[in-house]
XYZ file of N, CA and C in Angstrom:
681
model
N 46.389 50.401 13.557
C 46.376 49.087 14.211
C 47.749 48.444 14.167
N 48.476 48.653 13.068
C 49.800 48.062 12.917
C 50.773 48.606 13.968
N 50.713 49.933 14.211
C 51.632 50.568 15.159
C 51.067 50.642 16.576
N 49.802 50.200 16.748
C 49.140 50.247 18.055
C 49.088 51.680 18.616
N 48.710 52.634 17.732
C 48.576 54.037 18.148
C 47.154 54.497 17.858
N 46.780 55.620 18.449
C 45.443 56.172 18.237
C 45.313 56.705 16.804
N 44.076 56.751 16.276
C 43.879 57.193 14.891
C 44.444 58.583 14.598
N 44.294 59.540 15.548
C 44.789 60.889 15.271
C 46.322 60.908 15.172
N 46.986 60.076 15.988
C 48.450 59.982 15.924
C 48.870 59.346 14.599
N 48.132 58.328 14.173
C 48.424 57.660 12.899
C 48.296 58.636 11.733
N 47.241 59.463 11.769
C 47.042 60.457 10.713
C 48.177 61.471 10.699
N 48.643 61.852 11.879
C 49.753 62.802 11.979
C 51.030 62.203 11.402
N 51.278 60.937 11.688
C 52.465 60.254 11.147
C 52.402 60.210 9.624
N 51.213 59.891 9.077
C 51.037 59.855 7.620
C 51.330 61.233 7.017
N 50.839 62.291 7.672
C 51.062 63.651 7.164
C 52.545 64.010 7.157
N 53.228 63.688 8.232
C 54.663 64.031 8.322
C 55.468 63.250 7.283
N 55.192 61.958 7.134
C 55.893 61.162 6.126
C 55.596 61.682 4.722
N 54.348 62.083 4.468
C 53.972 62.629 3.170
C 54.697 63.937 2.900
N 54.828 64.784 3.933
C 55.525 66.058 3.783
C 56.999 65.838 3.459
N 57.605 64.835 4.085
C 59.000 64.493 3.769
C 59.114 64.079 2.295
N 58.148 63.300 1.821
C 58.144 62.885 0.412
C 57.995 64.078 -0.522
N 57.094 65.015 -0.184
C 56.898 66.215 -1.007
C 58.204 67.006 -1.096
N 58.876 67.194 0.037
C 60.153 67.907 0.049
C 61.200 67.167 -0.787
N 61.179 65.849 -0.732
C 62.118 65.043 -1.513
C 61.855 65.216 -3.010
N 60.590 65.067 -3.419
C 60.254 65.209 -4.839
C 60.597 66.610 -5.347
N 60.372 67.616 -4.499
C 60.577 69.011 -4.890
C 62.039 69.278 -5.248
N 62.957 68.553 -4.609
C 64.385 68.761 -4.873
C 64.992 67.558 -5.598
N 64.147 66.758 -6.246
C 64.636 65.575 -6.966
C 65.274 65.983 -8.291
N 65.891 65.029 -8.934
C 66.576 65.272 -10.211
C 65.610 65.789 -11.264
N 64.379 65.288 -11.247
C 63.370 65.716 -12.214
C 63.181 67.229 -12.200
N 63.152 67.826 -11.010
C 62.917 69.270 -10.889
C 64.223 70.055 -11.031
N 65.276 69.606 -10.355
C 66.531 70.366 -10.369
C 67.150 70.441 -11.761
N 66.944 69.411 -12.597
C 67.484 69.445 -13.951
C 66.799 70.498 -14.810
N 65.568 70.871 -14.411
C 64.797 71.805 -15.236
C 64.861 73.247 -14.738
N 64.828 73.429 -13.430
C 64.826 74.810 -12.927
C 66.093 75.152 -12.155
N 66.976 74.168 -11.960
C 68.219 74.409 -11.238
C 68.092 74.092 -9.759
N 69.216 73.775 -9.147
C 69.232 73.396 -7.733
C 68.822 74.573 -6.842
N 69.370 75.750 -7.119
C 69.068 76.933 -6.289
C 67.589 77.272 -6.322
N 67.016 77.291 -7.529
C 65.593 77.629 -7.656
C 64.716 76.586 -6.963
N 65.097 75.311 -7.064
C 64.325 74.249 -6.416
C 64.303 74.448 -4.902
N 65.470 74.729 -4.318
C 65.542 74.905 -2.860
C 64.860 76.196 -2.412
N 65.001 77.260 -3.188
C 64.376 78.538 -2.804
C 62.851 78.462 -2.886
N 62.323 77.806 -3.940
C 60.871 77.667 -4.038
C 60.335 76.727 -2.961
N 61.128 75.724 -2.607
C 60.732 74.827 -1.513
C 60.660 75.596 -0.189
N 61.641 76.465 0.027
C 61.641 77.300 1.227
C 60.415 78.211 1.246
N 60.096 78.799 0.093
C 58.920 79.668 -0.002
C 57.633 78.890 0.269
N 57.580 77.667 -0.242
C 56.398 76.825 -0.021
C 56.206 76.528 1.463
N 57.303 76.181 2.133
C 57.210 75.849 3.555
C 56.956 77.073 4.428
N 57.202 78.275 3.883
C 56.926 79.513 4.621
C 55.540 80.068 4.294
N 54.810 79.402 3.413
C 53.455 79.825 3.040
C 52.571 79.823 4.295
N 51.704 80.835 4.457
C 50.929 80.953 5.708
C 50.180 79.697 6.141
N 49.604 78.980 5.181
C 48.830 77.795 5.573
C 49.611 76.499 5.392
N 50.950 76.590 5.338
C 51.769 75.388 5.188
C 51.701 74.484 6.417
N 51.167 75.005 7.525
C 51.037 74.156 8.720
C 50.129 72.962 8.453
N 49.273 73.044 7.427
C 48.420 71.910 7.056
C 49.273 70.675 6.736
N 50.511 70.918 6.275
C 51.366 69.808 5.855
C 51.834 68.945 7.023
N 51.786 69.464 8.233
C 52.194 68.665 9.399
C 51.049 68.561 10.397
N 49.847 68.509 9.877
C 48.640 68.347 10.690
C 47.854 67.168 10.116
N 46.937 66.586 10.883
C 46.191 65.417 10.389
C 45.116 65.776 9.370
N 45.553 66.384 8.242
C 44.647 66.732 7.140
C 45.015 65.906 5.908
N 44.247 66.085 4.850
C 44.486 65.284 3.633
C 45.448 65.940 2.645
N 45.774 67.224 2.843
C 46.656 67.916 1.897
C 48.014 67.242 1.697
N 48.724 66.850 2.784
C 50.069 66.280 2.586
C 50.075 65.021 1.724
N 49.194 64.074 2.036
C 49.165 62.831 1.270
C 48.723 63.094 -0.168
N 47.777 64.023 -0.340
C 47.327 64.379 -1.690
C 48.492 64.885 -2.526
N 49.256 65.832 -1.990
C 50.388 66.400 -2.734
C 51.478 65.361 -2.987
N 51.719 64.494 -2.012
C 52.734 63.442 -2.196
C 52.338 62.505 -3.339
N 51.070 62.121 -3.383
C 50.581 61.249 -4.457
C 50.675 61.940 -5.819
N 50.326 63.234 -5.865
C 50.372 63.973 -7.136
C 51.817 64.140 -7.609
N 52.723 64.459 -6.679
C 54.139 64.568 -7.051
C 54.654 63.228 -7.578
N 54.257 62.139 -6.911
C 54.655 60.816 -7.372
C 54.101 60.521 -8.751
N 52.837 60.889 -8.968
C 52.218 60.696 -10.277
C 52.905 61.513 -11.359
N 53.256 62.768 -11.038
C 53.946 63.635 -11.988
C 55.319 63.055 -12.348
N 56.009 62.498 -11.353
C 57.317 61.884 -11.590
C 57.198 60.676 -12.513
N 56.222 59.802 -12.257
C 56.029 58.621 -13.108
C 55.578 59.028 -14.515
N 54.725 60.054 -14.593
C 54.289 60.555 -15.897
C 55.484 61.052 -16.704
N 56.418 61.726 -16.032
C 57.607 62.253 -16.704
C 58.511 61.130 -17.199
N 58.401 59.940 -16.577
C 59.169 58.774 -17.014
C 58.358 57.911 -17.976
N 57.200 58.435 -18.415
C 56.296 57.765 -19.356
C 55.723 56.468 -18.795
N 55.599 56.407 -17.484
C 54.915 55.280 -16.840
C 53.485 55.723 -16.552
N 52.695 55.758 -17.606
C 51.385 56.403 -17.556
C 50.402 55.705 -16.629
N 50.393 54.386 -16.625
C 49.420 53.670 -15.789
C 49.749 53.818 -14.306
N 51.027 53.765 -13.958
C 51.417 53.992 -12.568
C 51.084 55.404 -12.122
N 51.339 56.381 -13.007
C 51.021 57.777 -12.700
C 49.529 57.958 -12.476
N 48.717 57.337 -13.336
C 47.260 57.455 -13.217
C 46.755 56.834 -11.914
N 47.362 55.733 -11.493
C 46.962 55.090 -10.233
C 47.202 56.011 -9.043
N 48.346 56.699 -9.020
C 48.660 57.595 -7.904
C 47.762 58.824 -7.912
N 47.570 59.424 -9.076
C 46.706 60.608 -9.155
C 45.253 60.222 -8.887
N 44.872 59.023 -9.302
C 43.534 58.528 -8.993
C 43.339 58.344 -7.501
N 44.397 57.894 -6.801
C 44.319 57.746 -5.344
C 44.121 59.108 -4.680
N 44.777 60.140 -5.216
C 44.615 61.496 -4.671
C 43.182 61.978 -4.816
N 42.491 61.541 -5.877
C 41.109 61.985 -6.101
C 40.147 61.443 -5.052
N 40.576 60.429 -4.296
C 39.728 59.885 -3.227
C 39.839 60.706 -1.951
N 40.886 61.526 -1.846
C 41.159 62.233 -0.598
C 40.523 63.613 -0.536
N 40.467 64.302 -1.664
C 39.931 65.668 -1.700
C 39.148 65.863 -2.992
N 37.983 66.502 -2.886
C 37.189 66.767 -4.079
C 37.935 67.611 -5.095
N 38.694 68.607 -4.611
C 39.426 69.508 -5.510
C 40.557 68.797 -6.248
N 40.899 67.575 -5.823
C 41.956 66.824 -6.503
C 41.554 66.410 -7.909
N 40.278 66.553 -8.244
C 39.846 66.285 -9.609
C 40.538 67.220 -10.589
N 41.055 68.355 -10.103
C 41.841 69.250 -10.952
C 43.074 68.519 -11.480
N 43.703 67.700 -10.630
C 44.883 66.946 -11.050
C 44.497 65.828 -12.016
N 43.327 65.230 -11.790
C 42.854 64.187 -12.705
C 42.602 64.769 -14.091
N 41.951 65.938 -14.133
C 41.702 66.602 -15.413
C 42.994 67.001 -16.094
N 43.954 67.513 -15.305
C 45.242 67.916 -15.863
C 45.989 66.709 -16.437
N 45.896 65.582 -15.732
C 46.537 64.364 -16.225
C 45.929 63.936 -17.552
N 44.591 64.011 -17.663
C 43.920 63.643 -18.904
C 44.384 64.496 -20.074
N 44.522 65.813 -19.854
C 44.987 66.709 -20.917
C 46.440 66.425 -21.286
N 47.267 66.152 -20.278
C 48.672 65.822 -20.543
C 48.781 64.524 -21.345
N 47.944 63.540 -21.004
C 47.941 62.270 -21.728
C 47.499 62.470 -23.176
N 46.521 63.351 -23.382
C 46.048 63.658 -24.738
C 47.178 64.265 -25.570
N 47.908 65.211 -24.977
C 49.035 65.846 -25.675
C 50.118 64.815 -25.996
N 50.424 63.950 -25.020
C 51.455 62.923 -25.229
C 51.056 61.961 -26.344
N 49.799 61.524 -26.354
C 49.327 60.604 -27.392
C 49.376 61.259 -28.770
N 49.006 62.525 -28.822
C 49.034 63.261 -30.096
C 50.467 63.337 -30.635
N 51.429 63.611 -29.740
C 52.825 63.711 -30.168
C 53.370 62.356 -30.610
N 52.995 61.285 -29.892
C 53.442 59.949 -30.271
C 52.864 59.521 -31.614
N 51.612 59.884 -31.853
C 50.989 59.518 -33.130
C 51.646 60.265 -34.289
N 51.956 61.545 -34.076
C 52.643 62.324 -35.115
C 54.017 61.741 -35.426
N 54.635 61.166 -34.381
C 55.961 60.567 -34.569
C 55.886 59.166 -35.168
N 54.666 58.649 -35.353
C 54.489 57.329 -35.949
C 54.671 56.177 -34.985
N 54.539 56.424 -33.691
C 54.693 55.375 -32.685
C 53.431 54.508 -32.647
N 53.601 53.186 -32.742
C 52.462 52.259 -32.761
C 51.707 52.235 -31.437
N 52.366 52.620 -30.355
C 51.731 52.594 -29.034
C 51.320 53.990 -28.573
N 50.907 54.813 -29.523
C 50.514 56.188 -29.217
C 49.321 56.252 -28.280
N 48.532 55.204 -28.238
C 47.283 55.184 -27.473
C 47.497 54.931 -25.969
N 48.692 54.508 -25.578
C 48.921 54.123 -24.175
C 48.635 55.244 -23.170
N 49.134 56.468 -23.387
C 48.809 57.526 -22.416
C 47.306 57.734 -22.264
N 46.576 57.771 -23.388
C 45.121 57.979 -23.325
C 44.415 56.827 -22.629
N 44.889 55.614 -22.838
C 44.256 54.432 -22.234
C 44.353 54.446 -20.717
N 45.317 55.185 -20.181
C 45.502 55.208 -18.726
C 44.589 56.212 -18.028
N 43.987 57.131 -18.789
C 43.258 58.244 -18.168
C 42.078 57.833 -17.274
N 41.308 56.764 -17.582
C 40.218 56.402 -16.667
C 40.692 56.101 -15.245
N 41.934 55.620 -15.107
C 42.466 55.305 -13.777
C 42.705 56.561 -12.940
N 42.783 57.717 -13.590
C 43.072 58.961 -12.869
C 41.903 59.419 -12.001
N 40.739 58.767 -12.144
C 39.578 59.126 -11.314
C 39.068 57.929 -10.514
N 39.892 56.878 -10.419
C 39.388 55.671 -9.761
C 39.048 55.937 -8.294
N 39.762 56.837 -7.652
C 39.532 57.117 -6.235
C 38.181 57.744 -5.965
N 37.831 58.749 -6.753
C 36.546 59.424 -6.546
C 35.385 58.496 -6.939
N 35.593 57.681 -7.953
C 34.559 56.708 -8.345
C 34.339 55.699 -7.225
N 35.431 55.199 -6.644
C 35.322 54.253 -5.534
C 34.619 54.885 -4.338
N 34.888 56.177 -4.096
C 34.241 56.892 -2.990
C 32.735 56.975 -3.213
N 32.333 57.348 -4.425
C 30.904 57.463 -4.732
C 30.199 56.113 -4.635
N 30.867 55.049 -5.074
C 30.292 53.700 -4.971
C 30.124 53.315 -3.502
N 31.137 53.646 -2.685
C 31.056 53.344 -1.253
C 29.905 54.096 -0.599
N 29.741 55.394 -0.945
C 28.622 56.171 -0.402
C 27.276 55.563 -0.811
N 27.211 55.102 -2.047
C 25.960 54.531 -2.561
C 25.536 53.316 -1.739
N 26.489 52.452 -1.404
C 26.154 51.224 -0.686
C 26.105 51.409 0.827
N 26.842 52.399 1.356
C 26.895 52.566 2.809
C 25.793 53.489 3.339
N 25.487 54.557 2.599
C 24.465 55.503 3.082
C 23.319 55.695 2.095
N 23.366 55.006 0.948
C 22.288 55.086 -0.018
C 22.236 56.388 -0.785
N 23.343 57.141 -0.803
C 23.380 58.416 -1.515
C 24.729 58.546 -2.211
N 24.727 58.339 -3.527
C 25.976 58.384 -4.289
C 26.682 59.728 -4.155
N 25.914 60.818 -4.114
C 26.478 62.169 -4.033
C 26.443 62.717 -2.605
N 26.626 61.836 -1.622
C 26.566 62.252 -0.212
C 27.585 63.350 0.088
N 28.758 63.275 -0.525
C 29.810 64.291 -0.298
C 29.319 65.678 -0.722
N 28.734 65.749 -1.905
C 28.236 67.024 -2.430
C 27.087 67.543 -1.576
N 26.169 66.664 -1.228
C 24.999 67.068 -0.437
C 25.396 67.510 0.971
N 26.403 66.854 1.557
C 26.857 67.232 2.901
C 27.476 68.624 2.890
N 28.289 68.917 1.884
C 28.904 70.248 1.785
C 27.837 71.321 1.584
N 26.850 71.006 0.759
C 25.772 71.971 0.507
C 24.957 72.215 1.774
N 24.756 71.157 2.578
C 23.987 71.285 3.822
C 24.668 72.222 4.815
N 26.000 72.299 4.746
C 26.744 73.180 5.642
C 27.034 74.541 4.999
N 26.307 74.845 3.928
C 26.416 76.167 3.319
C 27.562 76.331 2.345
N 28.236 75.246 1.973
C 29.359 75.349 1.050
C 28.859 75.203 -0.385
N 28.226 76.262 -0.874
C 27.686 76.254 -2.234
C 28.312 77.401 -3.009
N 28.866 77.098 -4.167
C 29.553 78.123 -4.953
C 28.942 78.224 -6.349
N 28.762 79.442 -6.790
C 28.281 79.714 -8.135
C 29.461 80.263 -8.935
N 29.643 79.802 -10.153
C 30.789 80.247 -10.948
C 30.714 81.728 -11.324
N 29.562 82.357 -11.074
C 29.459 83.799 -11.329
C 30.366 84.592 -10.387
N 30.866 83.935 -9.323
C 31.751 84.640 -8.382
C 33.022 85.137 -9.063
N 33.401 84.525 -10.175
C 34.633 84.920 -10.849
C 34.562 86.324 -11.444
N 33.345 86.835 -11.641
C 33.212 88.196 -12.167
C 32.610 89.125 -11.113
N 32.662 88.701 -9.853
C 32.111 89.502 -8.761
C 33.246 90.171 -7.979
N 33.349 91.512 -7.993
C 34.395 92.204 -7.228
C 34.321 91.893 -5.731
N 33.095 91.697 -5.225
C 32.925 91.401 -3.801
C 33.656 90.123 -3.405
N 33.625 89.144 -4.275
C 34.282 87.862 -4.003
C 35.778 88.059 -3.772
N 36.407 88.842 -4.624
C 37.855 89.069 -4.505
C 38.184 89.966 -3.320
N 37.358 90.985 -3.075
C 37.601 91.876 -1.936
C 37.490 91.121 -0.624
N 36.509 90.197 -0.544
C 36.352 89.400 0.662
C 37.576 88.509 0.885
N 38.185 88.094 -0.218
C 39.353 87.224 -0.132
C 40.568 87.888 0.491
N 40.625 89.231 0.457
C 41.755 89.935 1.060
C 41.732 89.841 2.588
N 40.546 89.647 3.148
C 40.427 89.560 4.611
C 40.105 88.145 5.081
N 40.172 87.168 4.177
C 39.875 85.778 4.525
C 40.983 85.224 5.428
N 40.717 84.082 6.021
C 41.639 83.488 6.998
C 43.056 83.335 6.450
N 43.173 82.881 5.204
C 44.493 82.644 4.621
C 44.848 83.696 3.564
N 44.177 84.838 3.600
C 44.446 85.921 2.651
C 44.409 85.394 1.209
N 43.331 84.708 0.873
C 43.238 84.012 -0.412
C 43.515 84.917 -1.611
N 42.903 86.107 -1.630
C 43.078 87.003 -2.777
C 44.511 87.517 -2.868
N 45.124 87.797 -1.729
C 46.523 88.251 -1.725
C 47.399 87.186 -2.375
N 47.204 85.931 -1.949
C 48.009 84.834 -2.472
C 47.721 84.590 -3.952
N 46.442 84.675 -4.335
C 46.075 84.396 -5.722
C 46.664 85.436 -6.671
N 46.518 86.737 -6.325
C 47.047 87.780 -7.197
C 48.583 87.772 -7.187
N 49.169 87.435 -6.039
C 50.621 87.305 -5.986
C 51.113 86.185 -6.877
N 50.385 85.053 -6.852
C 50.741 83.919 -7.694
C 50.606 84.262 -9.174
N 49.512 84.961 -9.532
C 49.313 85.356 -10.926
C 50.431 86.284 -11.392
N 50.870 87.178 -10.490
C 51.971 88.071 -10.830
C 53.257 87.307 -11.105
N 53.531 86.296 -10.269
C 54.727 85.470 -10.465
C 54.653 84.700 -11.777
N 53.457 84.220 -12.112
C 53.279 83.472 -13.364
C 53.537 84.380 -14.561
N 53.040 85.630 -14.504
C 53.259 86.573 -15.604
C 54.747 86.896 -15.769
N 55.460 86.983 -14.643
C 56.879 87.334 -14.686
C 57.763 86.172 -15.143
N 57.462 84.981 -14.646
C 58.394 83.862 -14.858
C 57.779 82.644 -15.534
N 56.485 82.689 -15.830
C 55.801 81.499 -16.339
C 56.344 80.975 -17.648
N 56.542 81.873 -18.616
C 56.956 81.418 -19.953
C 58.334 80.751 -19.956
N 59.372 81.396 -19.396
C 60.678 80.705 -19.380
C 60.675 79.441 -18.522
N 59.858 79.420 -17.468
C 59.785 78.227 -16.621
C 59.180 77.059 -17.381
N 58.080 77.298 -18.088
C 57.408 76.213 -18.801
C 58.258 75.678 -19.948
N 59.114 76.539 -20.511
C 60.001 76.079 -21.587
C 60.967 75.001 -21.095
N 61.226 74.994 -19.795
C 62.165 74.022 -19.232
C 61.564 72.630 -19.139
N 60.248 72.530 -19.259
C 59.564 71.245 -19.133
C 59.125 70.750 -20.504
N 58.838 69.451 -20.600
C 58.311 68.900 -21.846
C 56.891 69.393 -22.055
N 56.376 69.179 -23.242
C 55.039 69.704 -23.562
C 53.952 69.098 -22.680
N 54.038 67.795 -22.424
C 53.012 67.172 -21.579
C 53.150 67.596 -20.115
N 54.392 67.782 -19.651
C 54.604 68.262 -18.283
C 54.045 69.677 -18.121
N 54.335 70.543 -19.085
C 53.833 71.916 -19.037
C 52.310 71.937 -19.088
N 51.728 71.050 -19.903
C 50.261 70.959 -19.986
C 49.679 70.595 -18.630
N 50.296 69.619 -17.966
C 49.819 69.206 -16.639
C 49.884 70.362 -15.651
N 51.005 71.072 -15.613
C 51.195 72.155 -14.649
C 50.202 73.295 -14.873
N 50.015 73.692 -16.131
C 49.088 74.794 -16.437
C 47.650 74.378 -16.154
N 47.273 73.200 -16.635
C 45.894 72.732 -16.445
C 45.568 72.541 -14.964
N 46.513 72.004 -14.196
C 46.290 71.797 -12.766
C 46.076 73.132 -12.064
N 46.847 74.159 -12.476
C 46.686 75.487 -11.882
C 45.337 76.116 -12.193
N 44.950 76.058 -13.470
C 43.687 76.666 -13.894
C 42.489 75.945 -13.277
N 42.478 74.611 -13.387
C 41.362 73.814 -12.854
C 41.314 73.903 -11.334
N 42.480 73.943 -10.695
C 42.531 74.056 -9.236
C 41.926 75.352 -8.755
N 42.241 76.456 -9.448
C 41.664 77.750 -9.076
C 40.147 77.748 -9.276
N 39.703 77.152 -10.382
C 38.265 77.128 -10.668
C 37.500 76.342 -9.612
N 38.059 75.208 -9.199
C 37.387 74.373 -8.194
C 37.457 74.996 -6.816
């Protein structure tokens, strides 16, 4: 309404601006100081060459979600826990799988509080106190569904109605992984490739980050894959 454009054009503008922010955060001082300028630019290039990276410049929720999470990670790294939780909480309103970032933030906050308490800091509780805000978006969504359609879990029920039902037993099913090799985005190829990269470079990479940052990155990866 502000720009007097159609909704689909507005969504596209939001996606493009979010993608610019993601690219900016990816090569910011926070990242380049830890992995180096060359590695930051090369991984950014690899990200933009990823087969499904076109989602980043389409009217989908991925770009804004990633921009909010990068912003939250940046604020978390500056120990601005409440601001970080607000941004990651906003991401939880956009995609169900964003709860992986909320969970990762909670674990990172727990680690930070534990370290502050060991150091004798009187405000050790601040990171933990911010964690409820990391899910404010999904809570607001469920409340809205409850009052607008009378079904708090409308999102879950709608996905199930369209056949999107997953059992965690799939993780030990060879068929699940084999099917992923021929999926639209070659999910299994990307997943096993990513796991290989983590085995090769994960340990020295995580050493470059603080303990709470490393906790967030690992937890977000594990929870994201599970969801």
